[in-house]
């Protein structure tokens, strides 16, 4: 979360009745900065300011409201500071609910299935405790889930993975390039792998090598310098 300091002026004096509203405004501004930073779509905030039993006092000057902890919208910490020799500091807890338009699954989706257009939709959802929600359906299409998902689940960045383009037991082409020279030979993939993943491949000579996945059925040796790569 992005922390900040906001200075509010309520005329010559800040009254106790005004202080809670100032804290609420500061918390809302903090949430809006977070929304802008994360690209949340059409965010809405329900902000509730909680203060303890200590009586609120007036301040003869403008009060400074600082965000001290905004990691969880449901428990933000805000510090109100009245400057001067007779000033004071007062900490508030702010409990906020945040909703936004996010990507959700439209049906149960097994782990590993590549997302298609019918699998996903935009829907308003409470994301107060979700820091990595996805807000772009198009960006998720063609990717897969690391685990199974239920219909209506909010799609999270941590669940997304590139699709596997090399499968265990599949015959692949091993390509080594040096300047304008390209050498290739066939091999058998011993692991599943997405693009840029490192997998084991048994080449035509029977040697098992480490290879980097470059595309569907295509790998290159991973343990040799690019200038001296050879197929095995």
Tab-separated table of N, CA and C in Angstrom, residues 15-79:
chain	number	residue	atom	x	y	z
A	15	UNK	N	-12.381	21.190	15.517
A	15	UNK	CA	-13.220	20.731	16.616
A	15	UNK	C	-13.265	19.211	16.649
A	16	UNK	N	-13.532	18.623	17.829
A	16	UNK	CA	-13.601	17.163	17.921
A	16	UNK	C	-14.577	16.553	16.924
A	17	UNK	N	-15.696	17.214	16.690
A	17	UNK	CA	-16.682	16.673	15.759
A	17	UNK	C	-16.155	16.634	14.330
A	18	UNK	N	-15.227	17.532	14.018
A	18	UNK	CA	-14.643	17.568	12.677
A	18	UNK	C	-13.540	16.539	12.503
A	19	UNK	N	-12.918	16.130	13.587
A	19	UNK	CA	-11.730	15.290	13.515
A	19	UNK	C	-12.030	13.933	12.888
A	20	UNK	N	-13.125	13.312	13.294
A	20	UNK	CA	-13.471	12.001	12.728
A	20	UNK	C	-13.680	12.102	11.229
A	21	UNK	N	-14.326	13.176	10.777
A	21	UNK	CA	-14.543	13.353	9.337
A	21	UNK	C	-13.228	13.547	8.607
A	22	UNK	N	-12.286	14.275	9.224
A	22	UNK	CA	-10.976	14.471	8.613
A	22	UNK	C	-10.239	13.144	8.449
A	23	UNK	N	-10.315	12.304	9.478
A	23	UNK	CA	-9.672	10.984	9.400
A	23	UNK	C	-10.343	10.137	8.326
A	24	UNK	N	-11.644	10.192	8.259
A	24	UNK	CA	-12.359	9.433	7.232
A	24	UNK	C	-11.960	9.905	5.834
A	25	UNK	N	-11.843	11.209	5.652
A	25	UNK	CA	-11.428	11.743	4.354
A	25	UNK	C	-10.005	11.310	4.016
A	26	UNK	N	-9.116	11.313	5.010
A	26	UNK	CA	-7.734	10.894	4.779
A	26	UNK	C	-7.668	9.420	4.405
A	27	UNK	N	-8.456	8.591	5.092
A	27	UNK	CA	-8.465	7.158	4.789
A	27	UNK	C	-9.017	6.901	3.385
A	28	UNK	N	-10.059	7.633	3.026
A	28	UNK	CA	-10.629	7.478	1.686
A	28	UNK	C	-9.622	7.884	0.618
A	29	UNK	N	-8.893	8.978	0.869
A	29	UNK	CA	-7.860	9.405	-0.070
A	29	UNK	C	-6.762	8.353	-0.195
A	30	UNK	N	-6.394	7.728	0.923
A	30	UNK	CA	-5.387	6.663	0.907
A	30	UNK	C	-5.873	5.482	0.065
A	31	UNK	N	-7.119	5.100	0.259
A	31	UNK	CA	-7.678	3.990	-0.503
A	31	UNK	C	-7.738	4.314	-1.986
A	32	UNK	N	-8.027	5.565	-2.322
A	32	UNK	CA	-8.077	5.945	-3.732
A	32	UNK	C	-6.682	5.877	-4.352
A	33	UNK	N	-5.654	6.263	-3.606
A	33	UNK	CA	-4.290	6.132	-4.125
A	33	UNK	C	-3.943	4.670	-4.365
A	34	UNK	N	-4.345	3.821	-3.426
A	34	UNK	CA	-4.099	2.391	-3.605
A	34	UNK	C	-4.841	1.867	-4.835
A	35	UNK	N	-6.087	2.321	-5.009
A	35	UNK	CA	-6.885	1.891	-6.161
A	35	UNK	C	-6.222	2.308	-7.467
A	36	UNK	N	-5.709	3.540	-7.511
A	36	UNK	CA	-5.031	4.018	-8.719
A	36	UNK	C	-3.764	3.212	-8.987
A	37	UNK	N	-3.020	2.902	-7.926
A	37	UNK	CA	-1.766	2.161	-8.083
A	37	UNK	C	-2.006	0.739	-8.586
A	38	UNK	N	-3.106	0.124	-8.149
A	38	UNK	CA	-3.390	-1.258	-8.529
A	38	UNK	C	-4.285	-1.361	-9.766
A	39	UNK	N	-4.789	-0.229	-10.244
A	39	UNK	CA	-5.642	-0.264	-11.425
A	39	UNK	C	-7.007	-0.867	-11.174
A	40	UNK	N	-7.534	-0.727	-9.950
A	40	UNK	CA	-8.869	-1.261	-9.658
A	40	UNK	C	-9.908	-0.569	-10.522
A	41	UNK	N	-10.879	-1.335	-11.006
A	41	UNK	CA	-11.939	-0.795	-11.851
A	41	UNK	C	-13.134	-0.381	-11.002
A	42	UNK	N	-13.560	0.871	-11.154
A	42	UNK	CA	-14.744	1.412	-10.477
A	42	UNK	C	-14.758	1.067	-8.989
A	43	UNK	N	-13.709	1.411	-8.246
A	43	UNK	CA	-13.679	1.051	-6.823
A	43	UNK	C	-14.704	1.837	-6.011
A	44	UNK	N	-15.201	1.200	-4.963
A	44	UNK	CA	-16.097	1.842	-4.012
A	44	UNK	C	-15.594	1.528	-2.606
A	45	UNK	N	-15.704	2.506	-1.706
A	45	UNK	CA	-15.172	2.365	-0.353
A	45	UNK	C	-16.275	2.620	0.672
A	46	UNK	N	-16.337	1.763	1.664
A	46	UNK	CA	-17.208	1.964	2.826
A	46	UNK	C	-16.285	2.091	4.029
A	47	UNK	N	-16.101	3.326	4.529
A	47	UNK	CA	-15.084	3.628	5.530
A	47	UNK	C	-15.729	3.908	6.883
A	48	UNK	N	-15.249	3.198	7.907
A	48	UNK	CA	-15.753	3.375	9.267
A	48	UNK	C	-14.586	3.688	10.194
A	49	UNK	N	-14.623	4.865	10.841
A	49	UNK	CA	-13.560	5.305	11.742
A	49	UNK	C	-13.887	4.867	13.162
A	50	UNK	N	-12.918	4.192	13.789
A	50	UNK	CA	-13.090	3.701	15.163
A	50	UNK	C	-12.089	4.430	16.053
A	51	UNK	N	-12.553	4.977	17.171
A	51	UNK	CA	-11.615	5.599	18.113
A	51	UNK	C	-11.878	5.055	19.512
A	52	UNK	N	-10.874	5.146	20.360
A	52	UNK	CA	-10.956	4.557	21.694
A	52	UNK	C	-11.733	5.427	22.659
A	53	UNK	N	-11.540	5.135	23.945
A	53	UNK	CA	-12.288	5.824	24.995
A	53	UNK	C	-11.694	7.192	25.342
A	54	UNK	N	-10.475	7.451	24.883
A	54	UNK	CA	-9.853	8.745	25.168
A	54	UNK	C	-10.651	9.872	24.507
A	55	UNK	N	-11.017	10.902	25.239
A	55	UNK	CA	-11.821	11.993	24.672
A	55	UNK	C	-11.057	12.726	23.566
A	56	UNK	N	-11.784	13.105	22.513
A	56	UNK	CA	-11.191	13.888	21.449
A	56	UNK	C	-11.128	15.350	21.870
A	57	UNK	N	-10.021	16.005	21.561
A	57	UNK	CA	-9.832	17.399	21.955
A	57	UNK	C	-9.781	18.282	20.723
A	58	UNK	N	-10.127	19.535	20.917
A	58	UNK	CA	-10.024	20.509	19.837
A	58	UNK	C	-8.561	20.832	19.583
A	59	UNK	N	-8.276	21.383	18.405
A	59	UNK	CA	-6.919	21.808	18.049
A	59	UNK	C	-7.002	23.220	17.502
A	60	UNK	N	-6.139	24.095	17.983
A	60	UNK	CA	-6.171	25.486	17.569
A	60	UNK	C	-5.579	25.689	16.176
A	61	UNK	N	-4.967	24.637	15.613
A	61	UNK	CA	-4.345	24.749	14.297
A	61	UNK	C	-4.887	23.661	13.370
A	62	UNK	N	-4.375	23.657	12.150
A	62	UNK	CA	-4.764	22.615	11.205
A	62	UNK	C	-4.202	21.271	11.658
A	63	UNK	N	-5.009	20.245	11.601
A	63	UNK	CA	-4.604	18.897	12.008
A	63	UNK	C	-3.960	18.168	10.830
A	64	UNK	N	-2.863	17.467	11.096
A	64	UNK	CA	-2.212	16.618	10.096
A	64	UNK	C	-2.641	15.176	10.325
A	65	UNK	N	-3.120	14.528	9.278
A	65	UNK	CA	-3.539	13.127	9.369
A	65	UNK	C	-2.584	12.281	8.552
A	66	UNK	N	-1.965	11.313	9.200
A	66	UNK	CA	-0.970	10.462	8.551
A	66	UNK	C	-1.460	9.018	8.505
A	67	UNK	N	-1.175	8.346	7.403
A	67	UNK	CA	-1.424	6.909	7.309
A	67	UNK	C	-0.200	6.180	7.847
A	68	UNK	N	-0.365	5.404	8.893
A	68	UNK	CA	0.767	4.669	9.464
A	68	UNK	C	0.764	3.191	9.080
A	69	UNK	N	-0.392	2.658	8.703
A	69	UNK	CA	-0.457	1.253	8.294
A	69	UNK	C	-1.701	1.073	7.427
A	70	UNK	N	-1.482	0.777	6.148
A	70	UNK	CA	-2.610	0.565	5.236
A	70	UNK	C	-2.495	-0.776	4.520
A	71	UNK	N	-1.793	-1.716	5.153
A	71	UNK	CA	-1.617	-3.017	4.509
A	71	UNK	C	-2.928	-3.762	4.342
A	72	UNK	N	-3.836	-3.593	5.297
A	72	UNK	CA	-5.142	-4.239	5.229
A	72	UNK	C	-6.233	-3.176	5.321
A	73	UNK	N	-7.044	-3.000	4.284
A	73	UNK	CA	-8.113	-2.001	4.353
A	73	UNK	C	-9.055	-2.217	5.532
A	74	UNK	N	-9.208	-3.460	5.955
A	74	UNK	CA	-10.119	-3.743	7.057
A	74	UNK	C	-9.563	-3.328	8.416
A	75	UNK	N	-8.261	-2.947	8.454
A	75	UNK	CA	-7.670	-2.473	9.714
A	75	UNK	C	-6.530	-1.507	9.392
A	76	UNK	N	-6.897	-0.324	8.976
A	76	UNK	CA	-5.911	0.714	8.703
A	76	UNK	C	-5.648	1.511	9.979
A	77	UNK	N	-4.445	2.023	10.099
A	77	UNK	CA	-4.083	2.873	11.236
A	77	UNK	C	-3.790	4.285	10.723
A	78	UNK	N	-4.458	5.258	11.324
A	78	UNK	CA	-4.283	6.658	10.956
A	78	UNK	C	-3.899	7.443	12.209
A	79	UNK	N	-2.965	8.365	12.053
A	79	UNK	CA	-2.497	9.172	13.181
A	79	UNK	C	-2.845	10.635	12.926
